[in-house]
mmCIF file of C-alpha atoms in Angstrom:
data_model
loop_
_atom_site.group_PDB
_atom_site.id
_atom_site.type_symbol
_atom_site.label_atom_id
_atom_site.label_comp_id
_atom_site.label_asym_id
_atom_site.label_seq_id
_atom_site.Cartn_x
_atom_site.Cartn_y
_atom_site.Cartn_z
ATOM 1 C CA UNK A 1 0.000 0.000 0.000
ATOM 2 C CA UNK A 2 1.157 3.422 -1.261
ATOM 3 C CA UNK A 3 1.730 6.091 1.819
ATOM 4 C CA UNK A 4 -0.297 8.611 1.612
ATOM 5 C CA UNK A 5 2.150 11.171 2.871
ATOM 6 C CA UNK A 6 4.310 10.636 0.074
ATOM 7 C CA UNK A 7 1.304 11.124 -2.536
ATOM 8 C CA UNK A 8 0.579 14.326 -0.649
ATOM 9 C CA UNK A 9 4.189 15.134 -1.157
ATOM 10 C CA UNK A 10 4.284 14.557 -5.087
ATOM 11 C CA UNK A 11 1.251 16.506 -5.738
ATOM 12 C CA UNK A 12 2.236 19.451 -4.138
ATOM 13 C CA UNK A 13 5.926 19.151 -5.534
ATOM 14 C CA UNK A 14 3.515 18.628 -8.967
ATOM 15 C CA UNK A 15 1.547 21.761 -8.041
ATOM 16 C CA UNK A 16 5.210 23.840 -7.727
ATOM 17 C CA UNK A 17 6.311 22.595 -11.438
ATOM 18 C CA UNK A 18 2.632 23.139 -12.949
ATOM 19 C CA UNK A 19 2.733 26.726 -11.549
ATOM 20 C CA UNK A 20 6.286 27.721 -12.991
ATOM 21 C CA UNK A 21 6.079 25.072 -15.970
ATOM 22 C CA UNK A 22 10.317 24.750 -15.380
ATOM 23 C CA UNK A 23 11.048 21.826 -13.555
ATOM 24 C CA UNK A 24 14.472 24.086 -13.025
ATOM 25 C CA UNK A 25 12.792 27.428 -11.377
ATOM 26 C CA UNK A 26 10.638 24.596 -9.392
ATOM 27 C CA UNK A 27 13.756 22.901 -7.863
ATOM 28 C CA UNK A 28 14.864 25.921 -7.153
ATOM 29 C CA UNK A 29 12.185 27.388 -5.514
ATOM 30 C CA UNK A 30 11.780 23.808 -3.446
ATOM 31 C CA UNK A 31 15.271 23.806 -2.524
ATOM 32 C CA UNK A 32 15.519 19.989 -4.105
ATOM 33 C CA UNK A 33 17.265 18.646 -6.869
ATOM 34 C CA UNK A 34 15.839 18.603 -10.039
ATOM 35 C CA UNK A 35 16.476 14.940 -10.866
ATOM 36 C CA UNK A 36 14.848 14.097 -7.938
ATOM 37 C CA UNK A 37 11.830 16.132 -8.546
ATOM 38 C CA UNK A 38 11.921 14.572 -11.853
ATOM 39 C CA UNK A 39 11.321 11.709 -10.612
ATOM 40 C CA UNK A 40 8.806 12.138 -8.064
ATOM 41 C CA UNK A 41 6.287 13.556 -10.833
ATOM 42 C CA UNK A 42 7.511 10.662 -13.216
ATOM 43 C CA UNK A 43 5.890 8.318 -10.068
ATOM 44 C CA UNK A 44 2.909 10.372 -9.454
ATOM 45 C CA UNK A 45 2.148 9.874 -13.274
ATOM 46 C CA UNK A 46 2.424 6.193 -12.852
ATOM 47 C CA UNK A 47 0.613 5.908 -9.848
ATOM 48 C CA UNK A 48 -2.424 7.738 -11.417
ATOM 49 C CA UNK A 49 -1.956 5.793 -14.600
ATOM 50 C CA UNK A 50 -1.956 9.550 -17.070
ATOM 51 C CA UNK A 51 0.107 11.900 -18.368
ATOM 52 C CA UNK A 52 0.189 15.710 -16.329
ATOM 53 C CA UNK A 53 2.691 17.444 -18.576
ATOM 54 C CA UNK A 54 3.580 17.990 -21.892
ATOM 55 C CA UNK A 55 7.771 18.062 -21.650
ATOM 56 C CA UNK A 56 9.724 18.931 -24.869
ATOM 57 C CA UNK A 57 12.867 20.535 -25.020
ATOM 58 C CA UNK A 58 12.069 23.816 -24.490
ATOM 59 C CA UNK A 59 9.250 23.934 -22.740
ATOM 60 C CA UNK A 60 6.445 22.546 -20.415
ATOM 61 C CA UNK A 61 2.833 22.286 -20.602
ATOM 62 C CA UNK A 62 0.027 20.785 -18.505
ATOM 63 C CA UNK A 63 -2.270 17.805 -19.468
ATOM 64 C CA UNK A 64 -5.934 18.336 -19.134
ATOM 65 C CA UNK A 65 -5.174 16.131 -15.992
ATOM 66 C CA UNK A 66 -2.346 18.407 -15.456
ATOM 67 C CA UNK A 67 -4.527 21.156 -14.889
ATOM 68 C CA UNK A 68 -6.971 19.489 -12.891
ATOM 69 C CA UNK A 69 -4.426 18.919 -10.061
ATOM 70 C CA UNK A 70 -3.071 22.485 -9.877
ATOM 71 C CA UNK A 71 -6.464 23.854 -9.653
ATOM 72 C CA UNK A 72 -7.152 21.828 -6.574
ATOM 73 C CA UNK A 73 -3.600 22.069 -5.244
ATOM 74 C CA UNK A 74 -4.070 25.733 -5.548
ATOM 75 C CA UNK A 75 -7.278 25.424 -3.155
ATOM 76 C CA UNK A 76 -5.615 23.265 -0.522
ATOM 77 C CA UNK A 77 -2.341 25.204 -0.426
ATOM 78 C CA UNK A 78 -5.211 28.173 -0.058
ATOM 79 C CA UNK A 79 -6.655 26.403 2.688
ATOM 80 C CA UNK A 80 -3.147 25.375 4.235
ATOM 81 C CA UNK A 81 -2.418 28.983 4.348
ATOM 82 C CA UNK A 82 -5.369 30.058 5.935
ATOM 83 C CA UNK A 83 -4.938 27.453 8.398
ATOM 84 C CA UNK A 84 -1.733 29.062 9.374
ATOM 85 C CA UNK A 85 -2.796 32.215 9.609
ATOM 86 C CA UNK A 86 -5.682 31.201 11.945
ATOM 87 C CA UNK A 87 -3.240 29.487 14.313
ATOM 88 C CA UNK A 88 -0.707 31.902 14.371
ATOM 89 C CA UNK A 89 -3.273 34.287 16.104
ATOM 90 C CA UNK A 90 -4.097 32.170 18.790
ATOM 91 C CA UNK A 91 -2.254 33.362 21.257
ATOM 92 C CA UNK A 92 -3.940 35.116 24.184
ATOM 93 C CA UNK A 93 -0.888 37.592 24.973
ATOM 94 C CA UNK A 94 0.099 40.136 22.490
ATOM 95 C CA UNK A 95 3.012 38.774 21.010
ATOM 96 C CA UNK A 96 4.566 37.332 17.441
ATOM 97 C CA UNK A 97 4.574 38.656 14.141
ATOM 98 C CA UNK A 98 2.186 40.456 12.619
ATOM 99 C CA UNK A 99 2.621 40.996 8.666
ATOM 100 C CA UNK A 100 0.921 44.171 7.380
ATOM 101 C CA UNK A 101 0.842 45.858 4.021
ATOM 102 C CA UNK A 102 0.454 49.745 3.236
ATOM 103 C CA UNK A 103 0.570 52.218 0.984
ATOM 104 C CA UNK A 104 3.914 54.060 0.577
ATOM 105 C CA UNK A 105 2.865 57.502 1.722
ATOM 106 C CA UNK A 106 0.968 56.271 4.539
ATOM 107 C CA UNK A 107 4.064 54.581 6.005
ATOM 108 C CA UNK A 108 6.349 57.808 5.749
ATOM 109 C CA UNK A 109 3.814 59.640 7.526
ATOM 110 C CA UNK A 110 2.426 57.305 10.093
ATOM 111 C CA UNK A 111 2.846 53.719 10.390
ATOM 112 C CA UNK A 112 6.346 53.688 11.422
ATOM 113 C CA UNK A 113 5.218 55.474 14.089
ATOM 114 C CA UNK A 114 2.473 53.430 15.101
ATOM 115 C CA UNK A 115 4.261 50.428 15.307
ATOM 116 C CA UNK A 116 7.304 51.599 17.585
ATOM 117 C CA UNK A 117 4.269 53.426 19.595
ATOM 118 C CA UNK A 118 2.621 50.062 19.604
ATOM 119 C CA UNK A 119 5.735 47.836 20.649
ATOM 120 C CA UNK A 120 6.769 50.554 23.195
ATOM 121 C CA UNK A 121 3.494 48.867 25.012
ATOM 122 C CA UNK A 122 3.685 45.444 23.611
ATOM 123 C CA UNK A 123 7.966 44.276 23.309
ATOM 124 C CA UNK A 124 6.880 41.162 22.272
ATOM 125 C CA UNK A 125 5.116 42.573 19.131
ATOM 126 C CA UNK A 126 7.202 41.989 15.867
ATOM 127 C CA UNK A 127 6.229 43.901 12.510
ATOM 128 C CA UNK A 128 6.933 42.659 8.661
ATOM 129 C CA UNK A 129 5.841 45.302 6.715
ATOM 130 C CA UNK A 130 5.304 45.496 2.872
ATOM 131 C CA UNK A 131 5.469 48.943 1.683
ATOM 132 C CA UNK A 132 4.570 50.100 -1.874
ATOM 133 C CA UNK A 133 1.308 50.189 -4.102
ATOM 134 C CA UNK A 134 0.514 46.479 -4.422
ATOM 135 C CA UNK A 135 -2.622 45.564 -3.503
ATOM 136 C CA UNK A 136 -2.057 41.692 -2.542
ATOM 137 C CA UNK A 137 -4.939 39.486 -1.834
ATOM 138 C CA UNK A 138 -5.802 38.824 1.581
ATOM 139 C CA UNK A 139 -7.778 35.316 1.178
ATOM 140 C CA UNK A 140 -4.525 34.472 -0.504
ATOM 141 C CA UNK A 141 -1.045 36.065 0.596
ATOM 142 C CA UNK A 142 0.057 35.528 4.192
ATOM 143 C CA UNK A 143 -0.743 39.421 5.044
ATOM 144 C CA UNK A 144 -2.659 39.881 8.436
ATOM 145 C CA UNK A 145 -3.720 43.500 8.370
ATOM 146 C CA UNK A 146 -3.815 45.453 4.936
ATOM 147 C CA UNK A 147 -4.070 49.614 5.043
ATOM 148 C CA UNK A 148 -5.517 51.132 2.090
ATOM 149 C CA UNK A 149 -6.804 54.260 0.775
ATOM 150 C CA UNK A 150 -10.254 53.893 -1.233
ATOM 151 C CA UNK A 151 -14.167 54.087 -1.060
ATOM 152 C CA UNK A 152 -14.718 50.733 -1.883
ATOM 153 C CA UNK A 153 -13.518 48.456 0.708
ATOM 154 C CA UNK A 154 -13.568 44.617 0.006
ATOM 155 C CA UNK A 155 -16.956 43.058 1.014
ATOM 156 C CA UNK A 156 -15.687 39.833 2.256
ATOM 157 C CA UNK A 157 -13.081 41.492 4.617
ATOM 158 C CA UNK A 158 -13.313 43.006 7.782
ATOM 159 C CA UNK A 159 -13.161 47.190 6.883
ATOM 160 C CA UNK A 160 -12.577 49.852 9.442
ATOM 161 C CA UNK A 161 -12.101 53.134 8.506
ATOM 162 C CA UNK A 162 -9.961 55.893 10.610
ATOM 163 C CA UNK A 163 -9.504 58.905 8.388
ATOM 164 C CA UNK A 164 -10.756 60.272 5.239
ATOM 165 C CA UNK A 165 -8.331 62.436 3.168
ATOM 166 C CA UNK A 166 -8.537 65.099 -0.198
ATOM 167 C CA UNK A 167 -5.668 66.376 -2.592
ATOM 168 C CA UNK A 168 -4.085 69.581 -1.996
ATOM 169 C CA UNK A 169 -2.789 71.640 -4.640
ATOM 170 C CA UNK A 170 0.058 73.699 -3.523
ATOM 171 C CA UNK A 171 3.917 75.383 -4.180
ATOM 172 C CA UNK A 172 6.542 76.855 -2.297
ATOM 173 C CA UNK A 173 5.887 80.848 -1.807
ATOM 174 C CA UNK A 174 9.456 81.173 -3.657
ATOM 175 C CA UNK A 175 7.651 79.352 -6.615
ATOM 176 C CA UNK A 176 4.567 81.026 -6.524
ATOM 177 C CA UNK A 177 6.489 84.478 -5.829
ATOM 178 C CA UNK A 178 8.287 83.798 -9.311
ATOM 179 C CA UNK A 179 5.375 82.322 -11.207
ATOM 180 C CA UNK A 180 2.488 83.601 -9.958
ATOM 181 C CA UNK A 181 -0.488 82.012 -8.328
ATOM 182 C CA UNK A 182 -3.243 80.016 -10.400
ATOM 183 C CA UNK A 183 -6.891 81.426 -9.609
ATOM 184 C CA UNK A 184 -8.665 78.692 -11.543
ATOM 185 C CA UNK A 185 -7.558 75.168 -12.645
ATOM 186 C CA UNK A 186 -6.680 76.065 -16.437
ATOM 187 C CA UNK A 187 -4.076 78.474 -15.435
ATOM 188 C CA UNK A 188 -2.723 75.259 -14.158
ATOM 189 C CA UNK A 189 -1.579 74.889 -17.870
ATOM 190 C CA UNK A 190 1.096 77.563 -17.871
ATOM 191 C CA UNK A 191 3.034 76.445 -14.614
ATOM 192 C CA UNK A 192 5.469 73.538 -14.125
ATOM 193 C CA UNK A 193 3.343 70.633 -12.356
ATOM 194 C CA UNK A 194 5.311 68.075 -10.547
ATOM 195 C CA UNK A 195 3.339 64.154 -10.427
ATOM 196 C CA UNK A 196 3.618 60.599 -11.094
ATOM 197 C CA UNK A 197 4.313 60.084 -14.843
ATOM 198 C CA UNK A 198 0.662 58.203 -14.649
ATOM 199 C CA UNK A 199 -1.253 61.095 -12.960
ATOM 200 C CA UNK A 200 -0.624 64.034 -15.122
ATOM 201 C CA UNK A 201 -4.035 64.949 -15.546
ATOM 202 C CA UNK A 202 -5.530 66.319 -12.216
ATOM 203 C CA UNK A 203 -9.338 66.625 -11.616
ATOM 204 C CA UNK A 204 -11.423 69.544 -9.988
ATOM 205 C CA UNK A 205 -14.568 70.720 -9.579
ATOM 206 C CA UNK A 206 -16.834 73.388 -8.196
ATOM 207 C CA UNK A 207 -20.989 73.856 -7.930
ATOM 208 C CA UNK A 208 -21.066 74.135 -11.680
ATOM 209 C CA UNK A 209 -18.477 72.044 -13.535
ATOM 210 C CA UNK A 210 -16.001 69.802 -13.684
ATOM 211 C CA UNK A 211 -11.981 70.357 -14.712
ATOM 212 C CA UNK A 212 -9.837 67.761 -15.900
ATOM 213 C CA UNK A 213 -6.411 69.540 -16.739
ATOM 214 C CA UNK A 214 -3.500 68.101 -18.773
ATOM 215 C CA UNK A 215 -0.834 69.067 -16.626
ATOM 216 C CA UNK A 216 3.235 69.450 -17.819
ATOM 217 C CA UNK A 217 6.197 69.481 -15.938
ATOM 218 C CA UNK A 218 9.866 68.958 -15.884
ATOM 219 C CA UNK A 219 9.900 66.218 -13.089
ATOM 220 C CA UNK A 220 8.010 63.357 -12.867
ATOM 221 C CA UNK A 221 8.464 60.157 -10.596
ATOM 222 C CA UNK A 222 6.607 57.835 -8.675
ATOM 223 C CA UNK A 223 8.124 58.801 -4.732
ATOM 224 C CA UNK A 224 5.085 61.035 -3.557
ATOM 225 C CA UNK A 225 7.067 62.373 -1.317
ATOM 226 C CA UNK A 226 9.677 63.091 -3.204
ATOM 227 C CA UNK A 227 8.155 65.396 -4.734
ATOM 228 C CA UNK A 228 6.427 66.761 -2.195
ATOM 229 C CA UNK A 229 10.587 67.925 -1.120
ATOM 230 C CA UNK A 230 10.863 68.898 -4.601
ATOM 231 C CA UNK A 231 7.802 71.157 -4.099
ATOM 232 C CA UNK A 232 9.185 72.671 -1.056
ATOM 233 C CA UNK A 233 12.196 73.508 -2.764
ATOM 234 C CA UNK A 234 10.921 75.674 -4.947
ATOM 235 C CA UNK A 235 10.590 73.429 -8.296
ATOM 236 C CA UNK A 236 6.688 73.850 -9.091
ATOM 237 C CA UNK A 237 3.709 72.722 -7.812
ATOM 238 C CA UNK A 238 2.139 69.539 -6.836
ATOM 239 C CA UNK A 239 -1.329 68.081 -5.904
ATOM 240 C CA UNK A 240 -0.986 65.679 -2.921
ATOM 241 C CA UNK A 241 -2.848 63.735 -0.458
ATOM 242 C CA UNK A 242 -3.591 66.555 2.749
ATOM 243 C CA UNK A 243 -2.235 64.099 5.231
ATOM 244 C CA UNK A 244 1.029 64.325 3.390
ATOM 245 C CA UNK A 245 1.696 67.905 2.679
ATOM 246 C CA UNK A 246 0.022 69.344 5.595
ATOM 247 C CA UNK A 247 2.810 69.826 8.068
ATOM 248 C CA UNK A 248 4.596 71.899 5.159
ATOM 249 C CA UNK A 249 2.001 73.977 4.894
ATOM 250 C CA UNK A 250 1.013 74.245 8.518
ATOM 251 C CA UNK A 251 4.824 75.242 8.222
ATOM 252 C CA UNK A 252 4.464 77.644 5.914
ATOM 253 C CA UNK A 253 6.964 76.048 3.490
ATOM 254 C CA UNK A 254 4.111 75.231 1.019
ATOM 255 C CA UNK A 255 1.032 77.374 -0.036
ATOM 256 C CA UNK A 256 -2.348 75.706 -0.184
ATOM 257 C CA UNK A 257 -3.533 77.157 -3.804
ATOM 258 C CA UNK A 258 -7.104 76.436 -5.817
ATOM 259 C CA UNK A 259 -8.936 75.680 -2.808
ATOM 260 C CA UNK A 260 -11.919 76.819 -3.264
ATOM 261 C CA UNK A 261 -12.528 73.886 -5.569
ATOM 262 C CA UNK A 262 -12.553 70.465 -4.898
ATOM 263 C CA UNK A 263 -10.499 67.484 -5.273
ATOM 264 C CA UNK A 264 -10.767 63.895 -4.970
ATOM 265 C CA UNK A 265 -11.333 62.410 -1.491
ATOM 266 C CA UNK A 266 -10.431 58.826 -0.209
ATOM 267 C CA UNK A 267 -10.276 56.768 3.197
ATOM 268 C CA UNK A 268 -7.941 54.910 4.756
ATOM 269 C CA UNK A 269 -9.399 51.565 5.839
ATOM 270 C CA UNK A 270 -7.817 49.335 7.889
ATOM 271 C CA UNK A 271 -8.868 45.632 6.687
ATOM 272 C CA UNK A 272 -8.139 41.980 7.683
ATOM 273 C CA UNK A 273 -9.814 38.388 6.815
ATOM 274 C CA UNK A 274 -12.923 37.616 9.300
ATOM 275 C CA UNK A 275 -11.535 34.555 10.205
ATOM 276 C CA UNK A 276 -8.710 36.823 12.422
ATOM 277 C CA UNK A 277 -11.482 38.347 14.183
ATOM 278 C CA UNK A 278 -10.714 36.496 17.741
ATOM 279 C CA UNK A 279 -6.760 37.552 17.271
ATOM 280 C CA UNK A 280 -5.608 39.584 20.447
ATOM 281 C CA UNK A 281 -2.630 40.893 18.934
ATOM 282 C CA UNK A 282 -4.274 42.391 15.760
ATOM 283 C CA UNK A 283 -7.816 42.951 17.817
ATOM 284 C CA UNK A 284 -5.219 45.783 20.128
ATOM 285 C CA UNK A 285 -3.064 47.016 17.275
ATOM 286 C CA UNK A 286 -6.202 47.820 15.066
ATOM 287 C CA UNK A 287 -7.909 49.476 18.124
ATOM 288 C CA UNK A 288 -4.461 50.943 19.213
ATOM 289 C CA UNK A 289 -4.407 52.781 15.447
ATOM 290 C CA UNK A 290 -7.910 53.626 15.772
ATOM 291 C CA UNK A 291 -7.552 55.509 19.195
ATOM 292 C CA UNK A 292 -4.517 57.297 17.995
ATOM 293 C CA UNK A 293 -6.474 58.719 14.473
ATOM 294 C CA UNK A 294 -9.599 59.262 16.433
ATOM 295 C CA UNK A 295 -7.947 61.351 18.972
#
């Protein structure tokens, strides 16, 4: 009689080639030879009597059967993941790791912060933090918490929200001094705007209408605040979220221009899977975020 560990063990090391399609990148990832993995899918194949890839040369491609398996293999490494997850917050003490994701600008200007605040209280507390613009899945990446700006939270997650947030237009006073201040968003045309390369056009509005302007400028990157230093130094002007240029213009190092029309507004939600409702240590570190944007 076959053991049933070992089957377990060739259909996920199945699941790992099927995913890649290179049994090389699959060894690799596994940490395992590739003539041994070789040969564990070679058995698996004659154990369940059919063929689950296509090999040539070149290249590799999944059966019909093939694809079968790393559908389901998929779902129970979905389910082993979860199952992790669940267990790893069943602690009663706040301690361990807890793995959050954010949004770049919102971890320059606040969640380092919160989580030194938060492990001043708690030393057992560890953070991994992902910082940039992805927006990973949380039914299927190993992220406890996710913070995100939009209006549209995910309905099958847990959603709180702790601030809401609108785009300031502004410039240094050196800039403005030079170049003059814009009274309405088309004069936005004639004045060096500083943005991501994919937000160049910037939205307003007022009672009446709505203004969608093409905007130009001689520096463009990705790093919001980046250019919010840029900005302060005198090089144009930029159209941020508040919570990120505020302090510069409470300041007085940048000038809050076109405000008596409106920009886009957002909220930062804080969300996690339902399933981590009972965890201690993310129960107190949401709260703990909560209490410190709510006072």
């Amino acid at each position: 009689m076959y053991k049933k560990h070992k089957r377990f063990e060739r259909y996920a090391l199945f699941g790992e080639v099927a995913k890649l399609l290179s049994f090389s990148k699959a060894a690799e990832s596994l940490g395992i030879s590739r003539s041994y993995l070789s040969s564990q899918i070679h058995q698996l194949e004659q154990e369940l009597q059919t063929s689950l890839l296509i090999r040539s040369t070149r290249s590799v491609r999944l059966t019909s059967a093939g694809a079968k398996i790393l559908a389901s293999m998929t779902e129970v490494n979905g389910h082993l993941l979860e199952m992790e997850k669940a267990l790893s917050h069943t602690q009663s003490e706040v301690s361990g790791t807890l793995r959050i994701t954010a949004p770049t600008i919102f971890s320059h200007r606040y969640l380092l912060d919160l989580c030194t605040q938060f492990q001043a209280i708690h030393p057992n507390i560890r953070f991994d933090l992902d910082i940039g613009y992805t927006r990973e899945d949380l039914a299927t990446s190993n992220f406890d918490l996710a913070i995100r700006a939009t209006n549209t939270p995910p309905e099958t997650m847990v959603a709180k929200k702790i601030m809401t947030y609108h785009h300031i237009c502004c410039a240094s006073p050196s800039y403005l001094a030079q170049a003059g201040t814009p009274v309405h968003p088309e004069d936005l045309r004639a004045h060096n705007c500083l943005s991501d390369p994919h937000l160049t056009n910037w939205r307003f509005s007022d009672e009446n209408n709505q203004y969608e302007i093409a905007t130009d400028g001689d520096l463009l990157m990705s790093d919001n605040a980046l250019l919010r230093d840029a900005a302060v130094r005198g090089k144009g002007i930029i159209k941020l979220p508040s919570y990120l240029v505020q302090p510069q213009i409470d300041s007085g190092e940048l000038v809050a221009i076109l405000t008596q029309y409106h920009t886009m507004t957002n909220g930062i939600y804080l969300i996690y899977p339902p399933q981590l409702r009972d965890s201690k240590k993310l129960t107190m570190f949401v709260d703990f975020i909560a209490q410190r944007f709510s006072d």
